[in-house]
């Protein structure tokens, strides 16, 4: 039985929440391995709707262990709030089903304020961040001045760590003409939330190794999408962490041999939130139609998503950079009723056709999509649970996508309902 990594194969918002929830029923342990509370998942289970942004999707399922790995930057106040909200919805959460890595770096008010200040500034390049402090927290982790969850359990050593943190941040704030943060305020910010989050603290790398050795099925849940990866995405319009599948090993503490199958999630079209290149973007009536039908608004921010045709060049690229074994194709039903559907098969750059997205920011801004026109379908795919339920032309569309991206479609999702899923290959049994 394979341990499975789920990653977004586009720019995020591909519907990972539903698929992770669907897969988590077969898993024993669900692990978040990167990002923070800047990427939301909406889970629809029966009559209940759960909106998560930090907790692993498996937390709403009974008898599953949810784990937040050290690759995540943790806002302790948001964690406490999200736990409280779910408990209010009738989801029991305790140390029995939630553990958090003791070495996870924390997001503090200094990070949130700096993130918002940078993003709101007219100077430089606007990235389109959620202003939740994710980037500055990762900067402090790399700069070796982060305060980590374990530090809350050792308050006697906290003052020196706060001083080291503020020696950096207050220098920045003086340069920006802002008042300095006081160490006492940061200490109070941390101590006030410590009792709410420390009960979940654990040595996660050891815990997961024990789970693996015991033959437990582990599901690794990524946030955002591979095209937002700090190394392999559309830099600088990316997130501050690695979002490709390889990060599952680093961000959890398990070695890469623990990963058996990589499932990429891709919409049957393409969306993007925030700034940055988007070769197949449709800034027209068709794009608006896709956005309205697909309810393309961010779970965390409420921002309207940019919409466009499926870009096989990008997904083919993420199949390679993440080592994707199979694709879960979501929101196929949103394309119902289109007479024709365009699929980007190559790019044109300065008069030459190319088969990948170049790394250069200026080149990314200049690429033009080369489309292949595919006949649409008039029948409905909404709620389909088998190939027999799909119009013949919808099946042809899926098969053509497989050919273009160089990976099989393992699942097809045809509505937000977790049961409306066509299973071609079970990743846990591949």
Coordinates of C-alpha atoms in Angstrom, one line a residue:
X1 CA 0.0 0.0 0.0
X2 CA 1.4 3.4 -1.0
X3 CA 1.6 6.5 1.1
X4 CA 0.2 9.3 -1.0
X5 CA 1.2 12.9 -1.5
X6 CA -1.5 15.3 -2.8
X7 CA -0.3 18.4 -4.6
X8 CA -1.9 21.1 -6.6
X9 CA -0.8 20.9 -10.3
X10 CA -1.7 24.5 -11.1
X11 CA -1.7 27.7 -9.1
X12 CA -3.8 26.3 -6.2
X13 CA -7.5 26.3 -5.6
X14 CA -7.8 23.0 -7.6
X15 CA -10.2 21.3 -5.2
X16 CA -7.6 19.5 -3.0
X17 CA -9.8 19.7 0.0
X18 CA -12.5 17.4 -1.4
X19 CA -10.0 14.9 -2.8
X20 CA -7.9 14.9 0.4
X21 CA -11.1 14.3 2.4
X22 CA -12.1 11.6 0.0
X23 CA -8.7 9.9 0.3
X24 CA -8.5 10.5 4.1
X25 CA -11.3 8.0 4.6
X26 CA -8.7 5.3 3.5
X27 CA -5.8 6.9 5.4
X28 CA -4.8 6.5 9.0
X29 CA -2.7 9.7 9.2
X30 CA -3.1 13.0 7.3
X31 CA -0.1 15.4 7.2
X32 CA 0.2 19.1 6.3
X33 CA 3.8 19.6 5.2
X34 CA 4.1 23.3 4.0
X35 CA 2.5 26.7 3.9
X36 CA 0.4 28.3 6.6
X37 CA -3.1 29.5 7.0
X38 CA -3.0 31.3 3.7
X39 CA -4.6 28.5 1.7
X40 CA -8.1 27.4 2.4
X41 CA -10.0 24.1 1.9
X42 CA -13.7 23.8 1.8
X43 CA -15.1 20.4 2.7
X44 CA -18.7 19.4 2.1
X45 CA -19.7 16.3 4.1
X46 CA -23.4 15.6 4.0
X47 CA -25.1 18.8 5.2
X48 CA -22.0 20.1 6.9
X49 CA -19.6 22.6 5.3
X50 CA -16.1 23.0 6.9
X51 CA -13.7 25.7 6.0
X52 CA -10.1 24.9 6.9
X53 CA -7.0 26.9 6.3
X54 CA -4.4 25.4 8.6
X55 CA -5.6 22.1 10.0
X56 CA -5.3 19.0 7.8
X57 CA -8.5 18.0 6.0
X58 CA -8.5 14.7 7.8
X59 CA -9.3 16.4 11.1
X60 CA -13.0 16.3 10.4
X61 CA -12.9 12.5 10.0
X62 CA -13.2 10.2 13.1
X63 CA -10.3 7.9 14.0
X64 CA -7.8 9.8 11.9
X65 CA -4.6 11.3 13.2
X66 CA -3.9 14.8 11.8
X67 CA -0.4 16.2 11.8
X68 CA 1.1 19.6 11.1
X69 CA 4.7 19.2 10.1
X70 CA 7.7 21.4 10.6
X71 CA 7.5 22.7 7.0
X72 CA 4.4 24.7 8.0
X73 CA 4.7 28.2 9.5
X74 CA 2.2 28.2 12.4
X75 CA 0.1 31.1 13.5
X76 CA -0.7 29.9 17.1
X77 CA -3.7 32.2 17.6
X78 CA -5.2 31.1 14.3
X79 CA -4.6 27.4 15.2
X80 CA -6.5 28.0 18.5
X81 CA -9.3 29.8 16.7
X82 CA -9.7 27.1 14.0
X83 CA -9.7 24.4 16.6
X84 CA -12.3 26.2 18.6
X85 CA -14.5 26.8 15.6
X86 CA -14.5 23.1 14.6
X87 CA -15.3 22.0 18.1
X88 CA -18.2 24.4 17.9
X89 CA -19.3 22.5 14.7
X90 CA -19.3 19.3 16.6
X91 CA -15.8 18.0 15.5
X92 CA -13.9 16.6 18.5
X93 CA -10.3 17.8 18.5
X94 CA -7.7 16.7 21.1
X95 CA -4.2 15.3 21.3
X96 CA -5.8 12.0 20.3
X97 CA -6.3 13.2 16.7
X98 CA -4.1 16.3 16.3
X99 CA -0.3 16.7 16.7
X100 CA 1.9 19.7 15.7
X101 CA 5.6 19.6 15.2
X102 CA 7.6 21.0 18.1
X103 CA 10.0 22.6 15.6
X104 CA 7.3 24.4 13.6
X105 CA 8.2 28.2 13.3
X106 CA 5.6 30.6 14.5
X107 CA 3.9 33.5 12.8
X108 CA 3.6 36.6 15.0
X109 CA 2.1 40.0 14.8
X110 CA 5.4 41.4 13.6
X111 CA 5.1 39.1 10.5
X112 CA 1.5 40.0 9.7
X113 CA 2.2 43.7 9.9
X114 CA 5.3 43.5 7.8
X115 CA 3.5 41.4 5.2
X116 CA 0.6 43.8 4.9
X117 CA 2.9 46.8 4.7
X118 CA 4.9 45.3 1.9
X119 CA 1.9 44.2 -0.1
X120 CA 0.1 47.5 0.3
X121 CA 3.2 49.5 -0.7
X122 CA 3.3 51.1 -4.1
X123 CA 7.0 50.5 -4.3
X124 CA 8.3 47.3 -6.0
X125 CA 6.4 44.4 -7.3
X126 CA 3.1 43.4 -5.8
X127 CA 2.9 39.7 -5.3
X128 CA -0.7 39.2 -4.3
X129 CA -0.1 37.7 -0.8
X130 CA -2.8 37.1 1.7
X131 CA -1.1 39.5 4.2
X132 CA -1.1 36.8 6.8
X133 CA 2.6 36.9 7.6
X134 CA 3.6 33.8 5.8
X135 CA 6.6 35.2 3.9
X136 CA 8.2 37.1 6.7
X137 CA 7.8 34.0 9.0
X138 CA 9.7 31.9 6.5
X139 CA 12.3 34.6 6.2
X140 CA 12.9 34.5 9.9
X141 CA 13.1 30.7 9.7
X142 CA 15.8 30.8 7.1
X143 CA 17.5 33.7 9.0
X144 CA 17.7 31.5 12.1
X145 CA 15.8 33.9 14.3
X146 CA 12.4 32.2 14.3
X147 CA 10.5 31.4 17.5
X148 CA 9.3 27.9 17.3
X149 CA 6.5 26.1 19.0
X150 CA 8.8 24.3 21.4
X151 CA 10.0 27.7 22.7
X152 CA 6.6 28.3 24.3
X153 CA 7.3 25.3 26.6
X154 CA 10.5 26.9 27.8
X155 CA 9.5 30.5 28.8
X156 CA 12.8 31.0 30.7
X157 CA 14.7 31.1 27.4
X158 CA 12.1 33.1 25.5
X159 CA 13.4 36.6 26.3
X160 CA 16.7 36.1 24.5
X161 CA 14.9 34.7 21.5
X162 CA 12.5 37.6 21.3
X163 CA 15.4 40.0 21.6
X164 CA 17.1 38.3 18.7
X165 CA 13.9 38.5 16.6
X166 CA 13.2 42.1 17.3
X167 CA 16.8 43.2 16.7
X168 CA 16.0 42.4 13.1
X169 CA 12.4 43.6 12.9
X170 CA 12.8 46.8 14.8
X171 CA 15.7 47.8 12.5
X172 CA 13.3 47.4 9.6
X173 CA 10.6 49.3 11.4
X174 CA 12.9 52.2 12.2
X175 CA 13.9 52.4 8.5
X176 CA 10.2 52.5 7.6
X177 CA 9.4 55.2 10.2
X178 CA 7.3 52.8 12.3
X179 CA 7.2 52.5 16.1
X180 CA 9.3 49.6 17.4
X181 CA 7.7 46.4 18.8
X182 CA 8.2 45.9 22.5
X183 CA 9.6 42.6 23.8
X184 CA 7.0 42.5 26.6
X185 CA 4.1 42.7 24.1
X186 CA 5.6 39.8 22.0
X187 CA 6.1 37.7 25.1
X188 CA 2.5 38.3 26.2
X189 CA 1.3 37.5 22.7
X190 CA 3.0 34.1 23.0
X191 CA 2.3 33.3 26.6
X192 CA -1.4 34.0 26.2
X193 CA -1.8 31.3 23.5
X194 CA 0.7 28.8 24.8
X195 CA -1.8 26.8 26.9
X196 CA -4.1 26.4 23.9
X197 CA -1.5 25.0 21.5
X198 CA 1.1 23.2 23.5
X199 CA -1.1 20.2 24.3
X200 CA -0.8 19.3 20.6
X201 CA 3.0 19.5 20.4
X202 CA 4.9 16.4 19.5
X203 CA 8.2 15.1 17.9
X204 CA 6.5 14.7 14.6
X205 CA 9.3 13.1 12.6
X206 CA 9.5 10.3 15.1
X207 CA 5.7 9.9 15.3
X208 CA 5.4 9.6 11.6
X209 CA 8.3 7.1 11.4
X210 CA 6.4 5.0 14.0
X211 CA 3.2 5.2 11.9
X212 CA 5.1 4.2 8.8
X213 CA 6.8 1.2 10.5
X214 CA 3.4 0.1 11.9
X215 CA 2.1 -0.1 8.3
X216 CA -0.3 2.9 8.7
X217 CA -1.4 4.6 5.5
X218 CA -0.1 8.2 5.4
X219 CA -1.7 10.9 3.3
X220 CA 0.5 14.1 2.8
X221 CA -1.6 17.2 2.1
X222 CA -0.1 20.1 0.2
X223 CA -1.4 23.6 0.2
X224 CA -1.6 25.9 -2.8
X225 CA -0.1 24.6 -6.1
X226 CA 3.1 23.6 -7.7
X227 CA 3.2 26.7 -9.9
X228 CA 3.5 28.8 -6.7
X229 CA 6.6 26.9 -5.6
X230 CA 9.4 29.2 -4.5
X231 CA 11.9 27.4 -6.9
X232 CA 9.7 26.0 -9.6
X233 CA 6.8 28.4 -9.8
X234 CA 6.2 31.7 -11.6
X235 CA 8.8 33.6 -9.6
X236 CA 8.5 36.2 -8.1
X237 CA 4.7 35.7 -8.1
X238 CA 4.9 32.7 -5.9
X239 CA 4.5 31.7 -2.3
X240 CA 7.3 31.5 0.2
X241 CA 7.7 27.7 0.5
X242 CA 8.2 24.7 -1.7
X243 CA 4.9 23.4 -2.9
X244 CA 6.1 20.5 -5.0
X245 CA 5.8 16.9 -3.9
X246 CA 9.4 16.6 -2.8
X247 CA 8.6 19.0 0.1
X248 CA 6.4 16.3 1.7
X249 CA 9.5 14.5 2.8
X250 CA 11.3 17.6 4.1
X251 CA 8.3 19.2 5.7
X252 CA 7.3 16.1 7.6
X253 CA 10.6 14.6 8.5
X254 CA 10.1 11.4 6.7
X255 CA 12.5 10.3 4.0
X256 CA 11.5 10.4 0.3
X257 CA 11.3 6.6 0.2
X258 CA 8.2 6.8 2.4
X259 CA 6.3 8.4 -0.5
X260 CA 4.7 5.8 -2.8
X261 CA 2.3 7.8 -5.1
X262 CA 2.0 11.5 -6.0
X263 CA -1.5 12.6 -6.9
X264 CA -1.7 16.0 -8.7
X265 CA -5.0 17.9 -8.6
X266 CA -5.9 20.0 -11.6
X267 CA -9.1 21.7 -12.7
X268 CA -10.5 21.0 -16.1
X269 CA -9.7 24.7 -16.7
X270 CA -7.3 27.1 -15.1
X271 CA -7.6 29.7 -12.3
X272 CA -5.2 32.0 -10.5
X273 CA -5.5 34.3 -7.6
X274 CA -3.3 37.4 -7.3
X275 CA -0.7 38.8 -9.6
X276 CA 1.6 37.1 -12.1
X277 CA 1.6 35.6 -15.6
X278 CA -1.4 33.6 -16.8
X279 CA -1.1 32.7 -20.5
X280 CA -4.6 31.3 -21.0
X281 CA -6.4 33.9 -19.0
X282 CA -9.8 34.9 -20.4
X283 CA -10.6 38.5 -19.5
X284 CA -13.9 38.3 -21.3
X285 CA -17.4 36.9 -21.2
X286 CA -16.2 33.2 -21.3
X287 CA -13.9 33.8 -18.4
X288 CA -16.7 35.4 -16.4
X289 CA -19.0 32.5 -17.3
X290 CA -16.4 30.0 -16.0
X291 CA -15.8 32.0 -12.9
X292 CA -19.5 32.3 -12.1
X293 CA -20.3 28.7 -12.7
X294 CA -17.3 27.5 -10.8
X295 CA -17.9 29.9 -7.9
X296 CA -14.3 31.0 -8.2
X297 CA -13.8 33.0 -5.1
X298 CA -11.0 32.4 -2.5
X299 CA -11.9 30.4 0.6
X300 CA -9.5 32.5 2.7
X301 CA -9.6 35.9 1.1
X302 CA -12.9 36.0 -0.8
X303 CA -10.9 37.3 -3.8
X304 CA -12.2 36.7 -7.3
X305 CA -10.1 34.2 -9.2
X306 CA -8.8 34.8 -12.7
X307 CA -10.1 32.2 -15.1
X308 CA -8.9 30.7 -18.4
X309 CA -8.7 27.6 -20.5
X310 CA -6.8 24.4 -19.5
X311 CA -3.1 24.9 -20.0
X312 CA -1.5 21.5 -20.7
X313 CA 1.9 23.1 -21.0
X314 CA 1.9 24.1 -17.3
X315 CA 0.4 20.9 -16.0
X316 CA 2.8 18.8 -18.0
X317 CA 5.6 20.8 -16.4
X318 CA 4.3 20.2 -12.9
X319 CA 3.8 16.5 -13.6
X320 CA 7.6 16.5 -14.1
X321 CA 8.7 18.8 -11.2
X322 CA 6.5 17.0 -8.7
X323 CA 6.9 13.4 -10.1
X324 CA 3.1 13.1 -10.5
X325 CA 1.9 9.6 -11.0
X326 CA -1.7 10.4 -11.7
X327 CA -4.0 13.4 -11.9
X328 CA -7.4 14.1 -10.2
X329 CA -9.3 16.2 -12.7
X330 CA -11.8 18.5 -10.9
X331 CA -14.7 20.7 -11.9
X332 CA -15.3 18.9 -15.2
X333 CA -19.0 19.9 -14.9
X334 CA -18.2 23.6 -15.2
X335 CA -17.4 23.0 -18.8
X336 CA -20.9 21.5 -19.6
X337 CA -22.6 23.3 -22.4
X338 CA -19.7 24.9 -24.2
X339 CA -19.9 24.3 -27.9
X340 CA -16.1 24.2 -28.2
X341 CA -13.3 24.2 -25.6
X342 CA -9.8 25.4 -26.1
X343 CA -6.8 23.7 -24.7
X344 CA -3.3 25.3 -24.7
X345 CA -0.8 22.8 -26.2
X346 CA 2.2 25.0 -26.7
X347 CA 3.4 28.6 -26.3
X348 CA 4.7 31.1 -28.8
X349 CA 7.5 33.3 -27.6
X350 CA 9.0 36.0 -29.8
X351 CA 7.8 34.1 -32.9
X352 CA 9.1 30.7 -31.9
X353 CA 7.0 27.8 -30.5
X354 CA 8.1 26.3 -27.2
X355 CA 6.9 23.4 -25.0
X356 CA 7.4 24.8 -21.5
X357 CA 7.1 27.9 -19.4
X358 CA 10.4 29.7 -19.3
X359 CA 11.9 30.7 -15.9
X360 CA 12.4 34.4 -16.9
X361 CA 9.8 36.8 -15.6
X362 CA 9.9 38.9 -18.7
X363 CA 9.6 35.8 -21.0
X364 CA 6.7 34.5 -18.9
X365 CA 4.9 37.8 -19.5
X366 CA 5.4 37.6 -23.3
X367 CA 4.4 34.0 -24.0
X368 CA 1.2 33.5 -26.0
X369 CA -0.9 30.3 -25.9
X370 CA -1.2 28.1 -28.9
X371 CA -4.6 26.5 -28.7
X372 CA -6.2 23.2 -29.9
X373 CA -10.0 23.4 -30.3
X374 CA -11.9 20.4 -28.9
X375 CA -15.6 19.8 -29.4
X376 CA -17.7 20.4 -26.3
X377 CA -20.7 18.5 -25.0
X378 CA -24.3 19.4 -24.4
X379 CA -25.1 16.7 -21.8
X380 CA -24.4 17.1 -18.1
X381 CA -21.4 15.7 -16.3
X382 CA -22.6 17.1 -12.9
X383 CA -22.8 14.4 -10.3
X384 CA -21.3 11.7 -12.5
X385 CA -19.8 8.7 -10.6
X386 CA -18.8 6.5 -13.5
X387 CA -17.5 6.8 -17.1
X388 CA -20.9 5.6 -18.2
X389 CA -22.5 8.7 -16.7
X390 CA -20.3 11.0 -18.9
X391 CA -21.1 12.3 -22.4
X392 CA -18.8 10.7 -25.0
X393 CA -17.2 14.0 -25.8
X394 CA -16.4 14.7 -22.2
X395 CA -14.5 11.4 -22.1
X396 CA -12.6 12.4 -25.2
X397 CA -11.7 15.7 -23.5
X398 CA -10.3 13.8 -20.5
X399 CA -8.4 11.4 -22.7
X400 CA -6.9 14.2 -24.7
X401 CA -5.7 15.9 -21.5
X402 CA -4.0 12.7 -20.5
X403 CA -2.1 12.6 -23.8
X404 CA -1.0 16.3 -23.5
X405 CA 0.2 16.2 -19.9
X406 CA 1.9 12.8 -20.0
X407 CA 0.1 11.4 -17.0
X408 CA -3.1 9.3 -16.5
X409 CA -6.2 10.7 -15.0
X410 CA -6.7 8.7 -11.8
X411 CA -9.9 10.4 -10.6
X412 CA -12.5 12.8 -12.0
X413 CA -14.5 15.1 -9.8
X414 CA -17.9 16.3 -11.0
X415 CA -19.2 18.3 -8.1
X416 CA -18.2 19.5 -4.6
X417 CA -19.9 16.5 -3.1
X418 CA -17.2 14.0 -2.1
X419 CA -19.3 11.1 -3.5
X420 CA -19.4 12.6 -7.0
X421 CA -16.1 11.2 -8.0
X422 CA -15.1 8.8 -10.8
X423 CA -12.4 6.5 -9.5
X424 CA -10.0 5.2 -12.2
X425 CA -7.1 4.2 -10.0
X426 CA -6.9 4.3 -6.3
X427 CA -3.6 6.0 -5.3
X428 CA -3.4 4.0 -2.1
X429 CA -3.5 0.7 -4.1
X430 CA -1.3 1.8 -7.0

